[in-house]
Short mmCIF file of C-alpha atoms in Angstrom, two decimals:
data_model
loop_
_atom_site.label_atom_id
_atom_site.label_comp_id
_atom_site.label_asym_id
_atom_site.label_seq_id
_atom_site.Cartn_x
_atom_site.Cartn_y
_atom_site.Cartn_z
CA SER A 1 114.63 115.92 105.64
CA SER A 2 111.15 117.22 104.99
CA GLN A 3 108.16 115.95 106.90
CA LEU A 4 104.46 115.86 106.24
CA THR A 5 102.19 116.28 109.24
CA GLN A 6 98.69 114.83 109.51
CA ASP A 7 96.24 114.67 112.38
CA PRO A 8 96.36 111.11 113.76
CA ALA A 9 92.60 110.67 113.90
CA VAL A 10 89.46 112.33 112.62
CA SER A 11 85.83 111.35 112.90
CA VAL A 12 82.78 112.27 110.86
CA ALA A 13 79.08 111.52 111.09
CA LEU A 14 77.63 109.42 108.32
CA GLY A 15 76.72 111.62 105.38
CA GLN A 16 78.61 114.65 106.64
CA THR A 17 81.70 116.35 105.23
CA VAL A 18 85.22 115.85 106.57
CA ARG A 19 88.55 117.44 105.68
CA ILE A 20 91.87 115.71 106.28
CA THR A 21 94.92 117.94 106.12
CA CYS A 22 98.60 117.45 105.39
CA GLN A 23 101.20 120.11 106.17
CA GLY A 24 104.79 120.37 105.07
CA ASP A 25 107.30 122.73 103.51
CA SER A 26 107.67 120.51 100.44
CA LEU A 27 104.00 121.14 99.60
CA ARG A 28 104.93 124.68 98.59
CA SER A 29 106.81 123.13 95.66
CA TYR A 30 105.17 119.78 95.01
CA PHE A 31 101.64 118.47 94.80
CA ALA A 32 100.47 115.96 97.38
CA SER A 33 98.76 112.74 96.50
CA TRP A 34 96.37 110.91 98.77
CA TYR A 35 95.96 107.19 99.53
CA GLN A 36 93.30 105.20 101.32
CA GLN A 37 94.30 102.08 103.18
CA LYS A 38 91.94 99.62 104.83
CA PRO A 39 93.13 96.99 107.32
CA GLY A 40 95.13 94.21 105.73
CA GLN A 41 95.08 95.84 102.31
CA ALA A 42 97.54 97.73 100.17
CA PRO A 43 96.98 101.47 99.81
CA ILE A 44 95.00 102.78 96.86
CA LEU A 45 95.31 106.18 95.21
CA VAL A 46 92.31 108.46 95.73
CA ILE A 47 93.54 111.94 94.74
CA TYR A 48 96.54 113.15 92.71
CA GLY A 49 97.72 116.38 91.14
CA LYS A 50 95.67 119.52 91.65
CA ASN A 51 92.44 117.60 92.22
CA SER A 52 92.22 114.49 90.08
CA ARG A 53 90.63 111.17 90.89
CA PRO A 54 91.59 107.82 89.38
CA SER A 55 88.79 105.96 87.70
CA GLY A 56 86.63 104.15 90.20
CA ILE A 57 87.11 106.69 93.00
CA PRO A 58 83.78 108.31 93.91
CA ASP A 59 83.39 112.02 93.27
CA ARG A 60 82.75 112.66 96.95
CA PHE A 61 86.57 112.63 97.25
CA SER A 62 88.29 115.90 96.35
CA GLY A 63 91.60 117.57 96.94
CA SER A 64 92.88 121.08 97.37
CA ALA A 65 96.05 122.90 98.32
CA SER A 66 97.10 126.24 99.72
CA GLY A 67 100.58 127.26 100.78
CA ASN A 68 102.14 124.45 102.76
CA THR A 69 98.88 122.58 103.28
CA ALA A 70 97.12 119.97 101.17
CA SER A 71 93.62 118.79 102.01
CA LEU A 72 91.50 115.78 101.22
CA THR A 73 87.78 116.38 101.53
CA ILE A 74 85.11 113.72 101.63
CA THR A 75 81.69 115.22 100.98
CA GLY A 76 78.95 112.94 102.29
CA ALA A 77 81.13 110.36 104.01
CA GLN A 78 80.03 106.75 103.75
CA ALA A 79 80.66 103.85 106.07
CA GLU A 80 83.03 102.34 103.53
CA ASP A 81 85.23 105.44 103.71
CA GLU A 82 86.40 104.43 107.18
CA ALA A 83 90.12 103.83 106.66
CA ASP A 84 93.58 105.27 107.12
CA TYR A 85 94.48 108.11 104.78
CA TYR A 86 98.03 109.08 103.84
CA CYS A 87 99.40 112.02 101.92
CA ASP A 88 102.71 111.89 100.10
CA SER A 89 104.89 114.16 98.03
CA ARG A 90 108.45 114.65 97.00
CA ASP A 91 110.81 115.88 99.68
CA SER A 92 112.03 119.46 99.32
CA SER A 93 115.22 118.08 97.73
CA GLY A 94 113.12 116.64 94.92
CA HIS A 95 115.07 113.39 95.04
CA THR A 96 113.32 111.55 97.81
CA TRP A 97 109.72 111.06 98.82
CA VAL A 98 107.88 111.33 102.09
CA PHE A 99 104.56 110.20 103.51
CA GLY A 100 102.50 111.88 106.15
CA GLY A 101 101.99 109.93 109.35
CA GLY A 102 98.47 108.98 108.34
CA THR A 103 94.99 109.92 109.55
CA LYS A 104 92.58 107.30 110.86
CA LEU A 105 89.10 108.25 109.71
CA THR A 106 86.16 106.97 111.73
CA VAL A 107 82.66 107.26 110.28
CA LEU A 108 80.13 107.45 113.10
CA GLU X 1 95.77 92.37 84.13
CA VAL X 2 97.80 95.31 85.37
CA GLN X 3 99.48 94.20 88.56
CA LEU X 4 102.57 94.01 90.73
CA VAL X 5 103.40 90.84 92.65
CA GLU X 6 106.02 90.85 95.38
CA SER X 7 107.83 87.83 96.76
CA GLY X 8 110.84 86.97 98.86
CA GLY X 9 109.68 87.99 102.32
CA GLY X 10 110.13 85.79 105.35
CA LEU X 11 111.79 85.38 108.72
CA VAL X 12 115.45 86.34 109.02
CA LYS X 13 117.80 86.85 111.94
CA PRO X 14 119.27 90.26 112.77
CA GLY X 15 122.32 90.87 110.60
CA GLY X 16 120.97 88.61 107.88
CA SER X 17 120.07 89.33 104.27
CA LEU X 18 117.01 88.97 102.10
CA ARG X 19 116.19 89.79 98.50
CA LEU X 20 112.70 90.94 97.58
CA SER X 21 111.36 90.71 94.05
CA CYS X 22 108.46 92.44 92.38
CA VAL X 23 107.19 91.28 89.01
CA ALA X 24 105.07 93.60 86.91
CA SER X 25 102.54 92.66 84.28
CA GLY X 26 99.96 94.31 82.08
CA PHE X 27 101.85 97.54 81.37
CA THR X 28 105.09 98.79 79.82
CA PHE X 29 107.29 98.33 82.86
CA SER X 30 110.37 99.92 81.31
CA THR X 31 108.75 103.36 81.15
CA PHE X 32 107.98 103.76 84.85
CA SER X 33 109.97 104.58 87.95
CA MET X 34 109.50 101.99 90.65
CA HIS X 35 109.61 102.40 94.41
CA TRP X 36 109.67 100.31 97.54
CA VAL X 37 107.52 101.43 100.46
CA ARG X 38 107.30 99.66 103.79
CA GLN X 39 104.91 99.60 106.70
CA ALA X 40 105.94 98.39 110.12
CA PRO X 41 103.22 96.61 112.14
CA GLY X 42 100.63 99.14 113.27
CA LYS X 43 102.61 102.02 111.78
CA GLY X 44 102.39 104.30 108.77
CA LEU X 45 103.85 104.11 105.30
CA GLU X 46 107.54 104.81 104.79
CA TRP X 47 109.22 105.42 101.43
CA ILE X 48 112.55 103.62 101.32
CA SER X 49 113.86 103.28 97.75
CA SER X 50 113.28 104.42 94.20
CA ILE X 51 114.74 103.63 90.80
CA SER X 52 114.13 105.44 87.55
CA SER X 53 112.98 103.68 84.39
CA THR X 54 116.51 103.24 83.06
CA SER X 55 118.17 102.78 86.47
CA SER X 56 120.01 106.06 85.98
CA HIS X 57 118.61 107.57 89.18
CA ILE X 58 118.54 105.59 92.41
CA TYR X 59 117.68 106.95 95.83
CA HIS X 60 117.35 105.43 99.26
CA SER X 61 116.01 106.79 102.52
CA GLU X 62 118.42 107.53 105.32
CA SER X 63 117.01 104.63 107.31
CA VAL X 64 118.21 102.04 104.77
CA ARG X 65 121.02 103.77 102.90
CA GLY X 66 124.15 101.64 102.82
CA ARG X 67 122.22 98.50 103.72
CA PHE X 68 119.53 98.17 101.06
CA THR X 69 119.98 98.31 97.29
CA ILE X 70 117.25 98.69 94.72
CA SER X 71 117.72 97.38 91.19
CA ARG X 72 115.62 96.43 88.19
CA ASP X 73 115.68 94.22 85.12
CA ASN X 74 113.44 95.64 82.44
CA ALA X 75 113.79 92.49 80.35
CA LYS X 76 112.19 90.55 83.20
CA ASN X 77 109.71 93.27 84.17
CA SER X 78 111.11 93.09 87.66
CA VAL X 79 112.38 95.31 90.43
CA TYR X 80 114.38 94.03 93.37
CA LEU X 81 115.35 95.10 96.86
CA GLN X 82 118.51 93.57 98.28
CA MET X 83 118.40 93.97 102.04
CA ASN X 84 121.59 93.41 104.03
CA SER X 85 122.49 93.91 107.68
CA LEU X 86 118.84 93.59 108.62
CA ARG X 87 117.67 94.98 111.94
CA VAL X 88 114.67 94.23 114.10
CA GLU X 89 113.27 97.63 113.13
CA ASP X 90 113.21 96.58 109.47
CA THR X 91 110.30 94.28 110.28
CA ALA X 92 107.49 95.43 108.02
CA VAL X 93 105.29 94.69 105.05
CA TYR X 94 107.22 95.75 101.96
CA TYR X 95 105.27 97.06 99.00
CA CYS X 96 106.54 97.76 95.53
CA ALA X 97 104.70 100.57 93.82
CA ARG X 98 104.63 102.20 90.42
CA ARG X 99 105.37 105.92 90.39
CA ASN X 100 103.49 107.59 87.61
CA VAL X 101 104.37 111.06 86.37
CA LEU X 102 102.06 113.43 84.58
CA ALA X 103 103.22 116.73 83.12
CA PRO X 104 100.41 118.84 81.73
CA VAL X 105 101.51 122.20 80.42
CA GLY X 106 103.49 124.02 83.07
CA ILE X 107 102.75 121.48 85.79
CA ARG X 108 104.39 118.26 86.84
CA PHE X 109 103.20 115.82 89.45
CA ASP X 110 103.84 112.24 90.39
CA PHE X 111 102.02 109.66 92.47
CA TYR X 112 101.72 105.94 93.18
CA ASP X 113 99.01 104.58 90.95
CA LEU X 114 99.69 100.88 91.33
CA TRP X 115 100.69 98.87 94.41
CA GLY X 116 101.58 95.25 94.98
CA GLN X 117 99.92 93.21 97.71
CA GLY X 118 102.99 93.42 99.93
CA THR X 119 105.40 90.86 101.35
CA LEU X 120 106.12 90.53 105.05
CA VAL X 121 109.68 90.67 106.31
CA THR X 122 110.23 89.68 109.92
CA VAL X 123 113.61 90.26 111.51
CA SER X 124 113.88 88.38 114.75
CA SER X 125 116.27 86.11 116.60
#
């Protein structure tokens, strides 16, 4: 089955820009979506489709994709952005779904 | 209010069974695919089951296939996860989630736009 690979941990200085990546063969066929999860809470959607944000998600969050890689960029990271971030997409079969292993973002 | 509320979690012995429920409110439940996603303690998210709006398409991950069964009752705005032959490694928070699909011209994408609060399943002797 397909896998999505994320860096386990990334850090960023307050106010700086950080990119979190997600790699997988299925991303050549399907868009990734991105979720933020804080401790003890359910995940929330932050980016979907080509680069769309649900209402309530700040515009410092953006998404992009190229080849087998999807990226989540936070421009001007804030302390409240410290969380785990997961990508997900359909598996290459199109009938199952897969999450990346997650990236723990630390805002310094 | 648009929400999903799970229930049915608890402590069960290895080999036992449990049935999780997820009740939806605030939206037209019968038009959405629904999924179950779990998260073991300290671990990442894992997709385990999905069911289409009319129950015509059902899929399970390899890790639960043959042991877990997803179902839904659109009249009750509910989706269920019957879990049999439970193992210690099934210990996790189980989330139900709504899978939304958008299909602008020439493009199709889907994503989880609504999650429940999760219900904890602990498998231990």
